Coordinates of C-alpha atoms in Angstrom, one line a residue:
M21 CA 111.6 57.5 104.5
S22 CA 111.5 59.5 107.7
Y23 CA 110.9 62.6 105.7
D24 CA 108.4 61.1 103.3
H25 CA 106.2 60.0 106.2
L26 CA 106.2 63.3 108.0
P27 CA 102.9 65.1 108.2
V28 CA 102.7 68.0 105.8
Y29 CA 102.8 70.6 108.5
L30 CA 106.1 69.3 109.9
K31 CA 108.0 69.1 106.6
P32 CA 108.9 72.9 106.3
C33 CA 109.9 73.0 109.9
F34 CA 112.3 70.1 109.3
L35 CA 113.7 71.5 106.1
Y36 CA 114.3 74.8 107.9
M37 CA 116.9 73.0 110.1
G38 CA 119.2 73.1 107.1
V39 CA 119.6 76.9 107.3
F40 CA 121.7 76.5 110.4
E41 CA 125.4 75.7 110.5
E42 CA 126.7 72.2 111.1
D43 CA 126.7 71.4 114.9
E44 CA 125.1 74.7 115.7
E45 CA 123.3 75.0 119.0
I46 CA 119.9 76.3 118.2
G47 CA 117.8 78.2 120.8
I48 CA 114.2 77.1 120.5
S49 CA 112.9 80.6 121.1
K50 CA 114.7 81.8 118.0
L51 CA 113.7 78.8 116.0
I52 CA 110.0 79.0 116.8
K53 CA 109.9 82.7 116.1
L54 CA 111.4 82.0 112.7
W55 CA 108.9 79.2 112.0
A56 CA 106.1 81.6 113.0
D57 CA 107.3 84.5 110.8
E58 CA 107.9 82.2 107.9
V59 CA 104.2 81.2 108.3
F60 CA 104.9 77.5 109.0
L61 CA 102.7 77.8 112.1
K62 CA 99.1 78.6 112.0
P63 CA 96.7 79.1 115.0
I64 CA 94.8 75.9 116.0
D65 CA 92.0 75.8 118.6
G66 CA 92.9 79.1 120.2
K67 CA 96.5 78.0 120.9
S68 CA 99.3 80.6 120.6
L69 CA 101.9 80.2 117.8
R70 CA 104.6 79.6 120.4
T71 CA 102.6 76.7 121.9
I72 CA 102.0 75.2 118.5
G73 CA 105.7 75.6 117.7
K74 CA 106.7 73.7 120.9
E75 CA 104.3 70.9 119.9
Y76 CA 105.8 70.7 116.4
L77 CA 109.3 70.7 118.0
K78 CA 108.4 67.9 120.3
E79 CA 107.0 65.8 117.4
L80 CA 110.3 66.2 115.6
V81 CA 112.3 65.3 118.8
D82 CA 110.1 62.2 119.3
R83 CA 110.8 61.1 115.7
N84 CA 114.6 61.5 116.4
L85 CA 114.9 64.2 113.7
I86 CA 116.0 66.8 116.2
L87 CA 118.2 66.2 119.2
V88 CA 117.7 67.9 122.5
H89 CA 121.0 69.7 123.4
M90 CA 120.2 71.6 126.5
L91 CA 117.4 71.7 129.1
G92 CA 116.5 74.7 131.2
S93 CA 116.5 74.9 135.0
T94 CA 113.0 73.5 135.2
G95 CA 113.3 70.8 132.6
N96 CA 112.1 72.6 129.5
I97 CA 114.0 72.3 126.2
K98 CA 116.3 75.3 125.7
Q99 CA 118.5 74.3 122.8
V100 CA 118.4 71.7 120.1
K101 CA 120.8 70.4 117.4
A102 CA 120.5 68.3 114.3
H103 CA 122.6 65.1 113.8
D104 CA 125.0 65.5 110.9
L105 CA 123.3 62.9 108.8
V106 CA 119.9 64.2 109.5
R107 CA 121.0 67.8 108.7
D108 CA 122.5 66.5 105.4
L109 CA 119.0 65.0 104.6
S110 CA 117.4 68.4 105.4
V111 CA 119.9 70.3 103.2
N112 CA 119.7 67.9 100.3
Q113 CA 115.9 67.7 100.4
G114 CA 115.6 71.5 100.7
K115 CA 117.7 71.9 97.6
K116 CA 115.7 69.3 95.8
E117 CA 112.4 71.0 96.6
G118 CA 113.7 74.5 96.0
F119 CA 113.0 75.3 99.6
Y120 CA 116.0 77.7 99.8
H121 CA 119.1 78.8 97.8
I122 CA 122.5 78.7 99.5
V123 CA 124.7 81.5 98.3
G124 CA 127.8 80.1 96.6
E125 CA 126.2 76.7 95.7
S126 CA 124.3 75.6 92.7
S127 CA 120.5 75.0 93.0
A128 CA 117.7 73.8 90.8
G129 CA 116.2 76.6 88.8
G130 CA 119.0 79.0 89.5
I131 CA 119.3 82.0 91.9
K132 CA 116.3 83.9 90.6
S133 CA 113.8 81.1 91.2
H134 CA 114.2 81.1 94.9
R135 CA 112.6 83.3 97.6
R136 CA 114.5 82.1 100.7
I137 CA 118.2 82.9 100.8
V138 CA 120.7 81.2 103.1
I139 CA 124.3 82.6 103.6
R140 CA 126.8 80.3 105.3
R141 CA 129.4 81.5 107.8
K142 CA 132.4 81.1 105.5
T143 CA 130.9 82.7 102.4
S144 CA 133.0 85.5 101.1
K145 CA 131.7 89.1 101.2
E146 CA 132.2 89.4 97.5
K147 CA 130.1 86.4 96.7
V148 CA 127.4 87.6 99.0
T149 CA 127.3 90.9 97.3
D150 CA 127.3 89.5 93.8
D151 CA 124.5 87.0 94.4
L152 CA 122.3 89.4 96.3
K153 CA 122.3 91.8 93.4
S154 CA 120.2 89.1 91.6
M155 CA 117.8 88.6 94.5
S156 CA 115.8 91.8 94.9
H157 CA 112.8 89.4 94.9
A158 CA 114.0 87.6 98.1
R159 CA 111.4 87.1 100.8
S160 CA 113.8 85.7 103.5
I161 CA 117.5 86.2 104.1
I162 CA 119.2 84.0 106.8
Y163 CA 122.7 85.1 107.6
M164 CA 123.3 84.3 111.3
H165 CA 127.0 85.2 111.4
G166 CA 127.7 88.1 109.1
I167 CA 126.7 91.5 107.8
V168 CA 124.3 91.8 104.8
P169 CA 125.9 94.4 102.5
R170 CA 124.0 97.5 101.4
C171 CA 123.8 96.4 97.8
L172 CA 120.2 96.9 96.9
D173 CA 116.7 97.4 98.3
F174 CA 114.7 94.3 99.2
G175 CA 111.2 95.6 98.8
L176 CA 109.6 92.2 99.2
L177 CA 111.6 91.0 102.2
R178 CA 109.6 89.5 105.0
T179 CA 112.3 87.8 107.2
M180 CA 115.8 89.2 108.0
Q181 CA 118.0 87.2 110.4
A182 CA 121.5 88.6 110.4
Y183 CA 124.3 90.0 112.4
A184 CA 123.6 93.4 110.9
Y185 CA 121.5 94.7 108.0
F186 CA 121.3 98.0 106.2
G187 CA 118.1 98.0 104.3
F188 CA 115.7 100.7 103.2
Q189 CA 112.3 99.4 102.2
H190 CA 110.5 97.5 105.0
V191 CA 106.8 97.5 104.4
N192 CA 106.6 93.7 104.0
L193 CA 109.1 92.9 106.8
R194 CA 107.8 90.5 109.4
H195 CA 111.0 89.4 111.2
L196 CA 114.0 91.7 111.8
A197 CA 116.8 90.3 114.0
D198 CA 120.1 92.1 114.1
S199 CA 122.9 91.6 116.6
Y200 CA 124.1 95.2 116.4
V201 CA 122.9 98.3 114.6
E202 CA 124.8 101.6 114.3
H203 CA 122.2 103.5 112.4
Y204 CA 119.0 103.2 110.3
P205 CA 117.8 105.5 107.6
S206 CA 115.5 108.3 108.6
S207 CA 112.6 106.6 106.8
F208 CA 112.8 103.8 109.4
S209 CA 111.5 106.1 112.1
S210 CA 108.0 105.8 110.6
A211 CA 105.7 103.0 111.8
N212 CA 104.2 103.0 108.4
D213 CA 107.3 101.3 107.1
L214 CA 106.9 98.5 109.6
W215 CA 103.2 97.8 109.8
N216 CA 103.7 94.1 109.0
L217 CA 106.5 93.6 111.6
Q218 CA 105.9 90.7 114.0
T219 CA 109.4 90.1 115.5
L220 CA 111.9 92.8 116.3
I221 CA 115.2 91.8 117.9
I222 CA 118.0 94.4 118.2
P223 CA 119.7 93.8 121.5
H224 CA 122.4 96.5 120.9
I225 CA 121.1 99.7 119.5
P226 CA 122.3 103.2 120.5
L227 CA 119.6 105.1 122.5
S228 CA 120.2 108.1 120.3
I229 CA 118.5 106.4 117.4
E230 CA 114.9 107.5 116.9
F231 CA 112.8 104.4 116.6
P232 CA 109.1 104.1 115.7
K233 CA 106.4 104.0 118.4
F234 CA 106.0 100.2 118.6
W235 CA 102.3 100.5 119.7
E236 CA 101.6 101.8 116.2
M237 CA 102.7 98.4 114.8
P238 CA 99.8 96.1 115.9
Q239 CA 101.2 92.9 114.4
L240 CA 104.2 92.8 116.8
R241 CA 104.5 89.7 118.9
H242 CA 108.1 89.9 120.1
I243 CA 110.3 92.9 121.0
D244 CA 113.9 92.7 122.2
M245 CA 115.5 96.1 122.1
A246 CA 117.0 98.5 124.6
F247 CA 115.0 101.7 124.6
V248 CA 113.3 104.3 126.9
P249 CA 109.6 103.7 126.4
P250 CA 107.4 106.9 126.5
D251 CA 103.9 106.6 127.7
P252 CA 101.6 105.4 124.9
S253 CA 99.2 108.2 123.9
S254 CA 95.6 108.0 124.9
D255 CA 94.6 107.0 121.3
A256 CA 97.1 104.1 121.1
V257 CA 95.7 100.8 120.0
V258 CA 95.4 97.7 122.2
M259 CA 98.3 95.4 121.2
E260 CA 96.7 92.0 121.6
N261 CA 99.4 90.2 119.7
L262 CA 102.4 91.3 121.8
L263 CA 103.6 88.4 124.0
V264 CA 107.3 89.3 124.7
L265 CA 108.7 92.6 125.6
K266 CA 112.4 92.8 126.5
G267 CA 114.8 95.7 127.0
P268 CA 112.7 98.8 128.2
L269 CA 114.9 101.1 130.3
N270 CA 113.4 102.8 133.3
F271 CA 109.9 101.5 132.5
K272 CA 107.2 103.8 133.8
W273 CA 103.7 103.3 132.6
D274 CA 100.5 104.0 134.4
E275 CA 97.7 101.4 134.8
E276 CA 95.9 102.5 131.6
A277 CA 99.0 102.2 129.5
V278 CA 99.8 98.7 130.8
K279 CA 96.3 97.5 130.0
R280 CA 96.9 98.3 126.3
F281 CA 99.2 95.2 126.3
P282 CA 96.9 92.6 127.8
N283 CA 98.6 89.4 126.6
I284 CA 102.3 89.9 127.5
K285 CA 103.7 86.7 128.9
K286 CA 107.4 87.6 129.2
L287 CA 108.8 90.9 130.4
K288 CA 112.4 92.0 130.9
L289 CA 113.1 95.4 132.4
H290 CA 116.2 97.4 133.2
Y291 CA 116.5 100.3 135.6
K292 CA 119.4 102.7 135.7
G293 CA 120.1 105.6 138.1
S294 CA 123.0 107.7 139.2
K295 CA 124.4 109.3 142.3
G296 CA 122.5 112.4 143.2
M297 CA 119.2 111.4 141.7
G298 CA 116.2 112.6 143.8
C299 CA 113.4 110.3 145.0
D300 CA 111.1 111.7 142.4
D301 CA 113.4 110.6 139.6
Y302 CA 113.1 106.9 140.5
Y303 CA 110.7 104.7 138.7
Y304 CA 108.1 102.5 140.4
L305 CA 106.8 99.1 139.4
S306 CA 103.4 99.1 141.1
N307 CA 101.6 98.5 137.8
I308 CA 103.4 95.3 136.9
E309 CA 100.5 93.3 138.4
C310 CA 98.2 94.7 135.7
F311 CA 100.0 92.4 133.2
C312 CA 97.4 89.7 134.1
K313 CA 98.9 87.0 131.8
L314 CA 102.5 87.5 132.7
E315 CA 104.5 84.3 133.2
S316 CA 108.1 85.4 133.1
L317 CA 109.6 88.5 134.7
Y318 CA 113.2 89.8 134.8
I319 CA 114.1 93.0 136.5
S320 CA 117.6 94.4 136.7
C321 CA 118.5 97.3 138.9
W322 CA 122.2 96.5 138.9
Y323 CA 123.2 100.0 137.7
Y324 CA 121.6 101.9 140.5
H325 CA 124.2 103.7 142.6
A326 CA 125.1 101.5 145.6
G327 CA 124.3 104.3 148.1
K328 CA 120.7 104.5 147.0
V329 CA 118.0 102.1 148.1
F330 CA 115.7 101.3 145.2
P331 CA 112.1 102.1 146.2
F332 CA 110.7 98.7 145.2
Q333 CA 106.9 99.0 145.3
I334 CA 105.5 96.1 143.4
S335 CA 102.7 93.6 143.5
F336 CA 103.5 90.6 141.3
P337 CA 100.9 89.0 139.1
Q338 CA 99.6 85.7 140.4
T339 CA 100.3 84.1 137.0
L340 CA 104.1 84.3 137.4
K341 CA 106.1 81.1 136.8
S342 CA 109.6 82.5 136.5
L343 CA 111.1 85.5 138.3
T344 CA 114.6 87.0 138.2
L345 CA 115.6 90.0 140.3
L346 CA 119.1 91.5 139.9
M347 CA 119.5 94.3 142.5
N348 CA 122.3 96.5 143.9
S349 CA 124.0 95.8 147.2
S350 CA 121.7 98.2 149.1
F351 CA 118.5 96.4 148.4
G352 CA 116.9 94.7 151.4
W353 CA 115.2 91.4 150.7
G354 CA 113.5 90.9 154.1
T355 CA 110.1 92.4 153.4
M356 CA 109.7 91.0 149.9
L357 CA 110.2 87.3 150.6
E358 CA 106.8 86.7 152.1
T359 CA 105.2 88.2 149.0
L360 CA 107.3 86.0 146.7
G361 CA 106.4 82.9 148.8
S362 CA 102.7 83.4 148.3
L363 CA 102.9 83.3 144.4
P364 CA 101.0 80.1 143.7
H365 CA 102.5 79.1 140.3
L366 CA 106.1 80.3 140.7
E367 CA 108.5 77.5 139.5
K368 CA 111.8 79.4 138.9
L369 CA 113.2 82.1 141.2
K370 CA 116.6 83.8 141.0
L371 CA 117.4 86.5 143.6
L372 CA 120.7 88.1 142.8
H373 CA 122.6 90.5 145.1
G374 CA 121.2 92.7 147.9
C375 CA 121.3 92.6 151.7
F376 CA 119.5 91.0 154.6
G377 CA 119.4 93.3 157.6
T378 CA 118.0 90.9 160.2
G379 CA 120.5 88.2 159.4
K380 CA 117.8 85.5 159.5
W381 CA 115.4 84.1 157.0
E382 CA 112.7 81.8 158.2
I383 CA 110.5 79.9 155.7
C384 CA 106.9 79.4 156.7
E385 CA 104.8 76.4 156.0
G386 CA 102.9 76.7 152.7
Q387 CA 105.3 79.1 151.0
F388 CA 106.7 78.5 147.5
P389 CA 104.3 75.6 146.8
C390 CA 105.4 75.0 143.2
L391 CA 109.0 76.2 143.2
K392 CA 111.4 73.8 141.2
Y393 CA 114.5 76.0 140.9
L394 CA 116.0 78.4 143.4
E395 CA 119.1 80.5 143.0
L396 CA 120.5 83.0 145.5
C397 CA 123.7 85.0 144.9
K398 CA 125.6 87.4 147.2
W399 CA 123.1 88.2 149.9
D400 CA 125.1 90.4 152.3
G401 CA 124.2 89.9 156.0
L402 CA 122.3 86.6 155.8
K403 CA 123.6 84.2 158.4
N404 CA 120.8 81.9 159.4
W405 CA 118.3 80.2 157.1
T406 CA 115.7 78.3 159.0
A407 CA 112.2 76.8 158.5
E408 CA 109.3 76.5 160.8
A409 CA 107.9 73.4 158.9
S410 CA 109.5 70.0 158.7
T411 CA 109.5 70.2 154.9
I412 CA 109.8 73.2 152.7
F413 CA 109.9 73.7 149.0
P414 CA 108.0 70.5 148.3
C415 CA 108.6 70.6 144.5
L416 CA 112.2 71.8 144.5
E417 CA 114.5 70.0 142.1
K418 CA 117.6 72.3 142.0
L419 CA 119.2 74.7 144.5
H420 CA 122.1 77.0 143.6
L421 CA 123.8 79.2 146.2
T422 CA 126.7 81.4 145.2
R423 CA 128.9 83.9 147.1
M424 CA 126.9 83.6 150.3
E425 CA 130.0 84.0 152.5
E426 CA 128.2 84.8 155.7
L427 CA 125.7 82.0 155.6
E428 CA 126.2 79.6 158.5
N429 CA 123.4 77.2 158.1
I430 CA 120.5 76.2 155.9
P431 CA 117.4 74.1 156.7
S432 CA 118.2 70.4 157.3
K433 CA 115.7 69.3 154.6
I434 CA 114.8 71.2 151.5
G435 CA 112.2 69.3 149.6
D436 CA 113.5 65.8 148.8
I437 CA 116.9 67.0 147.6
P438 CA 119.9 65.3 149.1
Y439 CA 122.7 67.8 149.0
R440 CA 126.2 68.4 150.1
L441 CA 127.6 71.8 151.2
S442 CA 131.1 72.9 150.6
K443 CA 133.1 76.2 150.8
I444 CA 135.4 76.9 147.9
Y445 CA 137.3 80.2 147.8
G446 CA 134.7 82.0 149.7
Y447 CA 131.8 80.6 147.7
I448 CA 129.1 78.3 149.1
I449 CA 127.7 75.9 146.6
V450 CA 124.8 73.5 147.0
V451 CA 124.6 70.8 144.4
N452 CA 122.5 67.7 143.9
Q453 CA 124.2 64.5 144.7

């Protein structure tokens, strides 16, 4: 009855829960991207597909058809699960409606009548290979925990979610998510083979692989891949659809290049240097503020040689809500904290590693007006943390301090959080009571 009374737009989203394993913890970011690339989500009143996906997810949660498994540091939903009985309903109803075919199981109409293929974790490699030989017509293959064998070309494939995939024809592909890739065929280096691609997730890919210029794939919405990004050419298109960019190494774009990506909301960058690099070899971040809609920023400079000070020249966009900075032990926080405190919408802040030459950090009144979560880790040299105002961090809900061995005191009142302070094996931990 719960399924029968679902609105039409929610039914495929609910049925899709059956593609996941029993008791699997499902990240909502992955789930919503899959919904979008399967065309379950359609733009409404100018809202982004991610916003619509979150609204659909909330409706399913409110109907008790999806369980919230984990909340993020600021109270947002991070992971969901399906109750065993509800998942069984999703699987059985999906089979009844021909929503997908599960390899190794019987289904109405047989293998060849289905366009969406699900491969369970325990399915044998031989069975996968045999069944896929009859599925060159497949539009979607969902294999979260295994390698899709190179048994044939899937010329009509639109969604591939797998541990690894060795395919050849990609012109219809919208969603490609692999956990690890060793090589792709030479034809994959052409953007013409990927002109429909919307989601590209390959976290572990050798930098030696030649990959297409992603600014020649205008449908892309999400990129998660380690690569060194060259400057877009002057005739590159404006990528209005790209919202998430994760993985660029030693990112160095001028202002004009940044403006070709006007709608990016989430950006994750990595910087890597070595001993003996000259000052001219370092990369600067002064153009980050040109991402005028940026809400989440992660920057890692962990691999910089400890003897070098990273020349951190950056003006953060005023739109930022979440910021994580992972630095080496030589980076000094002192001059940056005033800039961070002035960000009007910042809710989540993680400052990891670095040093504090003055030994004292004083919070001024009016700083960090919206901060809900603060995490500090291994700040060498910080001894005194004080505040000139009677109350600081007025919205703070969670405070996490780790490996702050030299810290002797913190402000007596931080927001309205009651806390206890304890030292355990050289760690200082602040937790809510």
